[in-house]
Amino acid sequence: MLKISELGARTGLSPHTIRFYEKHGLIEASTRTEAGYRYYNDSDVRRAEFVKTARNIGFSLDDIGQLLSIRVDKESHSCQEVTDITRHKLNEVNERIAELESMRTTLSRLLASCCGGPEQATHCSIMDALDNGEVETRQRAGTA
Amino acid sequence: MLKISELGARTGLSPHTIRFYEKHGLIEASTRTEAGYRYYNDSDVRRAEFVKTARNIGFSLDDIGQLLSIRVDKESHSCQEVTDITRHKLNEVNERIAELESMRTTLSRLLASCCGGPEQATHCSIMDALDNGEVETRQRAGTA
DNA sequence: TATAAGCTTAGAGTTAACTCTAAGGTCAAT
DNA sequence: ATTGACCTTAGAGTTAACTCTAAGCTTATA
Ligand SMILES: [Zn+2]
Ligand SMILES: [Zn+2]
Ligand SMILES: [Zn+2]
Ligand SMILES: [Zn+2]
């Protein structure tokens, strides 16, 4: 039986994050001491590790919730349900990659066009391009 | 001179977003009527279009603020400053793409391993992989 | 003149996934 | 018995970029 900080050490999650995941139904301590301390048994630990693995892959907490509900009752769920979740995630990832690649292309082209030197930016081709909207503008914006 | 909704139509930004950008110092209406209505002149419109173009490329509002401060006084700034901002963004984009490609690889491999059929998930190789942490887990997680 | 469309502000809400704080209780070791 | 490390809870704060609401004014049209 592990305490919360020990589970944290095992999984690489902070106690704060573990409690946060608990609040969202992802992780549970099947035992509590009288004082309320959480204790995690082997099954709890495996579930927590499952969560961490899924998180590392990039699944959202919501996705993970669905995967967990399959995990606790595999007989009632199909491989298709699992691949649906996985494929949906893959589609999101592919879309985002396409957006980012479009940004990359634009940024590279801009960089290639500018001297990058210490001269005044009055003649800067990047500023010019931004001023003139000379940029293929297919995708949604968004942080890196 | 354009009203806020007309500027919105021109740029594809909502009036809400235009006011939000104003609050963050990106866009300004150089004239206001007595009643307080914003009116945008040609220069304001060009600045707003610059912002929209930069946003489309993927620059953050913070990046755009820096680009704008160069834009209003190009003599005092260099091409190097412009490329620094651009290259920094490109680096972020490249890092994010690398993370997402790692996710894509993992997700594709998982999908390839599972039958995806209507059978019970008791034998599902995706669930097994998640249970056993059999996944290369190099990158930070994050939504799509 | 009445109605509707559009404008104003301040400020709250949204989303995801944490991250931290405060105030106090518990436990192992000295 | 006293540290000090660790635990508890409820709830607030963070980040980015919006997005919306409320309550009330203005303007154009019919
Ligand atoms: Zn130059
Ligand atoms: Zn330049
Ligand atoms: Zn199967
Ligand atoms: Zn399967």
XYZ file of C-alpha atoms (C1' of nucleotides) and ligand atoms in Angstrom:
352
model
C 0.000 0.000 0.000
C 1.431 3.318 -1.091
C 0.854 6.774 0.252
C 0.022 9.510 -2.174
C 3.579 10.794 -2.431
C 4.820 7.257 -3.038
C 2.312 6.799 -5.814
C 3.545 10.121 -7.131
C 7.112 8.862 -7.138
C 6.009 5.706 -8.938
C 4.018 7.452 -11.615
C 5.711 10.801 -11.956
C 2.521 12.598 -10.977
C 2.503 15.105 -8.143
C 0.210 14.508 -5.153
C -1.650 17.610 -6.254
C -2.203 16.141 -9.678
C -3.245 12.799 -8.227
C -5.906 14.479 -6.106
C -6.950 16.474 -9.156
C -7.318 13.265 -11.152
C -9.288 11.744 -8.307
C -11.664 14.670 -8.329
C -12.199 13.923 -12.018
C -12.811 10.251 -11.397
C -9.641 8.893 -12.952
C -7.758 7.620 -9.915
C -8.964 6.323 -6.575
C -7.467 5.231 -3.268
C -9.441 2.197 -2.255
C -8.373 2.646 1.359
C -8.265 5.611 3.672
C -6.812 5.598 7.176
C -8.938 6.903 10.013
C -7.218 10.229 9.625
C -8.198 10.309 5.970
C -4.810 9.491 4.454
C -5.086 7.900 1.015
C -3.580 4.450 0.542
C -3.233 2.868 -2.870
C -3.220 -0.897 -3.375
C -1.772 -2.741 -6.359
C -4.912 -2.375 -8.375
C -5.033 1.359 -7.684
C -1.412 1.674 -8.710
C -1.973 -0.152 -11.970
C -4.901 2.094 -12.743
C -2.801 5.175 -12.000
C -0.054 3.861 -14.255
C -2.604 3.272 -16.996
C -3.690 6.889 -16.652
C -0.120 8.112 -16.805
C 0.659 6.019 -19.876
C -2.430 7.249 -21.668
C -1.600 10.817 -20.708
C 1.925 10.409 -22.050
C 0.541 9.303 -25.368
C -1.486 12.485 -25.486
C -4.998 11.363 -24.608
C -7.080 14.017 -22.881
C -8.420 13.388 -19.401
C -11.800 12.971 -20.995
C -10.501 10.313 -23.386
C -8.851 8.586 -20.469
C -12.112 8.560 -18.576
C -13.701 6.674 -21.461
C -10.806 4.266 -21.725
C -11.019 3.591 -17.989
C -14.695 2.837 -18.149
C -13.892 0.222 -20.769
C -10.993 -1.057 -18.698
C -13.092 -1.849 -15.636
C -15.553 -3.914 -17.635
C -13.912 -5.173 -20.779
C -16.566 -7.823 -21.334
C -19.167 -5.158 -21.966
C -17.063 -3.243 -24.427
C -15.616 -3.954 -27.832
C -12.325 -3.432 -29.582
C -14.201 -1.119 -31.875
C -14.973 1.250 -29.039
C -11.304 1.341 -28.192
C -10.222 1.992 -31.750
C -12.891 4.668 -32.117
C -11.332 6.635 -29.284
C -7.850 6.028 -30.595
C -8.685 6.899 -34.171
C -10.477 10.040 -33.085
C -7.384 11.127 -31.225
C -5.196 10.281 -34.198
C -7.406 12.434 -36.392
C -7.049 15.361 -34.028
C -3.312 14.924 -33.977
C -3.148 14.773 -37.751
C -5.215 17.906 -38.120
C -3.069 19.775 -35.689
C 0.092 18.616 -37.428
C -1.259 19.845 -40.735
C -1.947 23.251 -39.228
C 1.467 23.449 -37.692
C 3.151 22.367 -40.903
C 1.392 25.148 -42.707
C 2.706 27.571 -40.100
C 6.156 26.095 -40.446
C 6.126 26.564 -44.189
C 5.093 30.170 -43.845
C 7.588 30.949 -41.127
C 10.424 29.300 -43.030
C 9.575 31.227 -46.148
C 9.490 34.471 -44.208
C 12.831 33.730 -42.604
C 14.377 32.878 -45.931
C 13.252 36.193 -47.353
C 14.764 38.432 -44.666
C 18.420 39.326 -44.330
C 18.214 39.078 -40.551
C 20.899 41.689 -40.231
C 21.391 44.742 -38.049
C 19.968 47.144 -40.621
C 16.849 49.184 -40.009
C 13.650 47.249 -40.438
C 12.347 49.861 -42.865
C 13.038 47.506 -45.750
C 12.222 44.262 -43.933
C 10.584 41.721 -46.188
C 8.910 39.984 -43.270
C 7.244 43.201 -42.173
C 6.284 43.842 -45.777
C 4.747 40.430 -46.131
C 2.720 40.867 -42.954
C 1.658 44.314 -44.075
C 0.505 43.070 -47.428
C -1.107 39.881 -46.196
C 1.171 37.993 -48.558
C 0.812 34.790 -46.733
C -1.253 31.696 -47.339
C -3.737 31.781 -44.570
C -5.469 28.496 -44.673
C -5.468 27.354 -41.062
C -6.731 28.377 -37.680
C -4.180 30.100 -35.511
C -3.214 28.781 -32.130
C -0.206 28.621 -29.873
C 2.664 26.476 -31.060
C -13.849 55.424 -41.791
C -15.247 52.097 -40.711
C -17.380 51.189 -37.743
C -16.320 48.294 -35.602
C -18.605 45.793 -37.309
C -17.356 46.941 -40.705
C -13.785 46.452 -39.595
C -14.904 43.062 -38.404
C -16.305 42.233 -41.825
C -13.076 43.385 -43.451
C -10.768 41.407 -41.188
C -12.855 38.456 -40.164
C -12.613 39.439 -36.517
C -15.722 39.882 -34.394
C -16.383 43.232 -32.753
C -15.866 41.455 -29.449
C -12.467 40.280 -30.526
C -11.536 43.689 -31.877
C -12.340 45.268 -28.509
C -10.406 42.495 -26.835
C -7.414 43.214 -29.048
C -7.743 46.897 -28.269
C -7.675 46.163 -24.562
C -4.415 44.348 -25.223
C -2.967 47.225 -27.172
C -3.007 45.607 -30.603
C -5.679 47.597 -32.400
C -6.900 51.142 -31.961
C -9.650 53.366 -33.318
C -8.024 56.729 -33.835
C -11.408 58.444 -33.808
C -14.402 58.187 -31.540
C -17.726 59.911 -32.102
C -19.176 61.998 -29.322
C -21.231 58.997 -28.318
C -18.079 56.933 -28.045
C -18.478 54.890 -31.227
C -15.171 53.648 -32.615
C -14.208 54.721 -36.121
C -11.261 53.215 -37.918
C -9.315 55.096 -40.575
C -7.154 53.552 -43.290
C -4.135 53.333 -41.068
C -6.138 51.642 -38.321
C -7.500 49.187 -40.852
C -4.043 48.335 -42.142
C -2.854 47.750 -38.620
C -5.829 45.492 -37.915
C -5.135 43.559 -41.093
C -1.510 43.169 -40.048
C -2.701 41.717 -36.762
C -5.043 39.326 -38.508
C -2.359 38.182 -40.917
C 0.106 37.584 -38.108
C -2.561 35.735 -36.144
C -3.327 33.552 -39.144
C 0.298 32.575 -39.371
C 0.150 31.473 -35.769
C 1.886 34.256 -33.876
C 0.643 34.744 -30.327
C -0.892 38.048 -29.324
C 2.272 38.679 -27.384
C 4.426 38.097 -30.463
C 2.154 40.370 -32.425
C 2.573 43.090 -29.830
C 6.316 42.961 -30.381
C 5.960 42.964 -34.146
C 3.654 45.963 -33.921
C 6.089 47.929 -31.816
C 8.648 47.357 -34.544
C 6.122 48.244 -37.190
C 5.364 51.688 -35.813
C 9.034 52.651 -35.713
C 10.952 50.579 -38.205
C 13.924 52.945 -38.182
C 14.659 52.059 -34.590
C 14.499 48.339 -35.139
C 16.474 45.829 -37.127
C 15.737 42.913 -39.385
C 17.449 40.795 -36.778
C 14.802 41.632 -34.211
C 12.157 40.555 -36.668
C 13.881 37.301 -37.496
C 14.447 36.606 -33.798
C 10.726 36.678 -33.188
C 10.033 34.649 -36.305
C 12.713 32.060 -35.605
C 11.552 31.698 -32.029
C 8.057 30.964 -33.251
C 9.389 28.521 -35.813
C 11.267 26.692 -33.060
C 8.107 26.401 -30.993
C 6.229 25.082 -33.982
C 8.935 22.550 -34.727
C 8.969 21.311 -31.150
C 5.239 20.916 -31.105
C 5.287 19.079 -34.409
C 7.880 16.691 -33.054
C 5.703 15.966 -30.024
C 2.661 15.421 -32.162
C 4.520 13.171 -34.547
C 5.578 11.033 -31.652
C 1.946 10.800 -30.604
C 0.946 9.975 -34.135
C 3.458 7.169 -34.325
C 2.226 5.683 -31.091
C -1.424 5.999 -31.992
C -0.887 4.488 -35.413
C 0.987 1.570 -33.941
C -1.782 0.999 -31.425
C -4.424 1.109 -34.113
C -2.500 -1.312 -36.271
C -2.323 -3.785 -33.411
C -6.037 -3.939 -32.631
C -8.648 -5.808 -34.621
C -11.148 -2.986 -34.115
C -13.983 -5.475 -34.279
C -17.142 -5.995 -32.265
C -15.550 -8.593 -29.942
C -15.196 -8.062 -26.242
C -12.307 -5.838 -25.287
C -10.999 -8.503 -22.933
C -8.275 -9.365 -25.427
C -7.715 -5.839 -26.764
C -4.112 -5.162 -27.591
C -4.538 -1.421 -27.147
C -5.822 -1.884 -23.630
C -2.999 -4.319 -22.996
C -0.411 -1.865 -24.237
C -1.796 0.880 -22.027
C -1.916 -1.483 -19.080
C 1.652 -2.539 -19.565
C 3.039 0.895 -20.363
C 4.320 -0.547 -23.631
C 4.615 2.756 -25.298
C 7.494 5.082 -25.995
C 6.827 7.952 -23.756
C 9.258 10.638 -24.753
C 7.170 13.785 -24.993
C 4.973 16.007 -22.916
C 1.305 15.310 -23.318
C -1.132 17.982 -24.390
C -4.310 18.317 -26.323
C -4.177 17.515 -29.994
C -42.188 58.131 -33.917
C -41.369 53.683 -33.188
C -38.679 49.795 -34.025
C -34.622 47.337 -34.871
C -29.947 47.040 -35.426
C -25.841 48.273 -33.638
C -22.900 50.529 -30.322
C -20.939 51.316 -25.378
C -18.842 49.559 -20.787
C -17.398 46.587 -17.052
C -16.947 42.444 -15.883
C -17.932 37.432 -15.747
C -17.549 32.907 -18.035
C -15.129 29.336 -21.018
C -11.600 25.496 -21.704
C -7.941 22.214 -20.206
C -5.057 20.693 -17.088
C -3.082 21.746 -13.722
C -0.843 24.408 -9.620
C -0.899 26.567 -5.474
C -2.490 28.407 -0.828
C -4.192 28.383 3.739
C -5.099 26.383 7.870
C -4.704 22.716 10.252
C -4.136 17.422 11.427
C -0.814 13.144 11.611
C 3.195 10.458 12.083
C 7.997 8.788 12.642
C 12.051 9.779 14.799
C 14.852 11.837 18.226
C 7.617 15.912 23.864
C 9.162 18.283 19.999
C 10.642 18.596 15.469
C 9.857 18.197 10.542
C 7.986 15.903 6.818
C 3.810 14.698 5.049
C -1.127 14.568 4.882
C -6.058 16.670 4.650
C -9.704 19.973 2.587
C -11.883 23.727 0.072
C -11.176 26.811 -2.898
C -8.535 30.291 -5.563
C -5.146 31.237 -9.252
C -2.824 30.294 -13.859
C -2.609 30.616 -19.094
C -4.291 31.990 -23.752
C -7.471 33.779 -26.415
C -11.444 34.579 -26.643
C -16.745 34.814 -25.817
C -20.639 36.358 -23.742
C -23.870 39.125 -20.657
C -26.319 42.994 -18.880
C -27.979 47.373 -19.011
C -28.326 51.130 -21.395
C -27.321 54.582 -25.424
C -27.384 55.818 -30.615
C -28.562 55.683 -35.243
C -30.848 54.416 -39.406
C -35.082 53.075 -41.443
C -40.024 52.976 -42.231
Zn 17.015 43.170 -43.779
Zn 14.004 41.810 -42.600
Zn -9.956 -7.101 -30.981
Zn -8.577 -4.211 -29.522
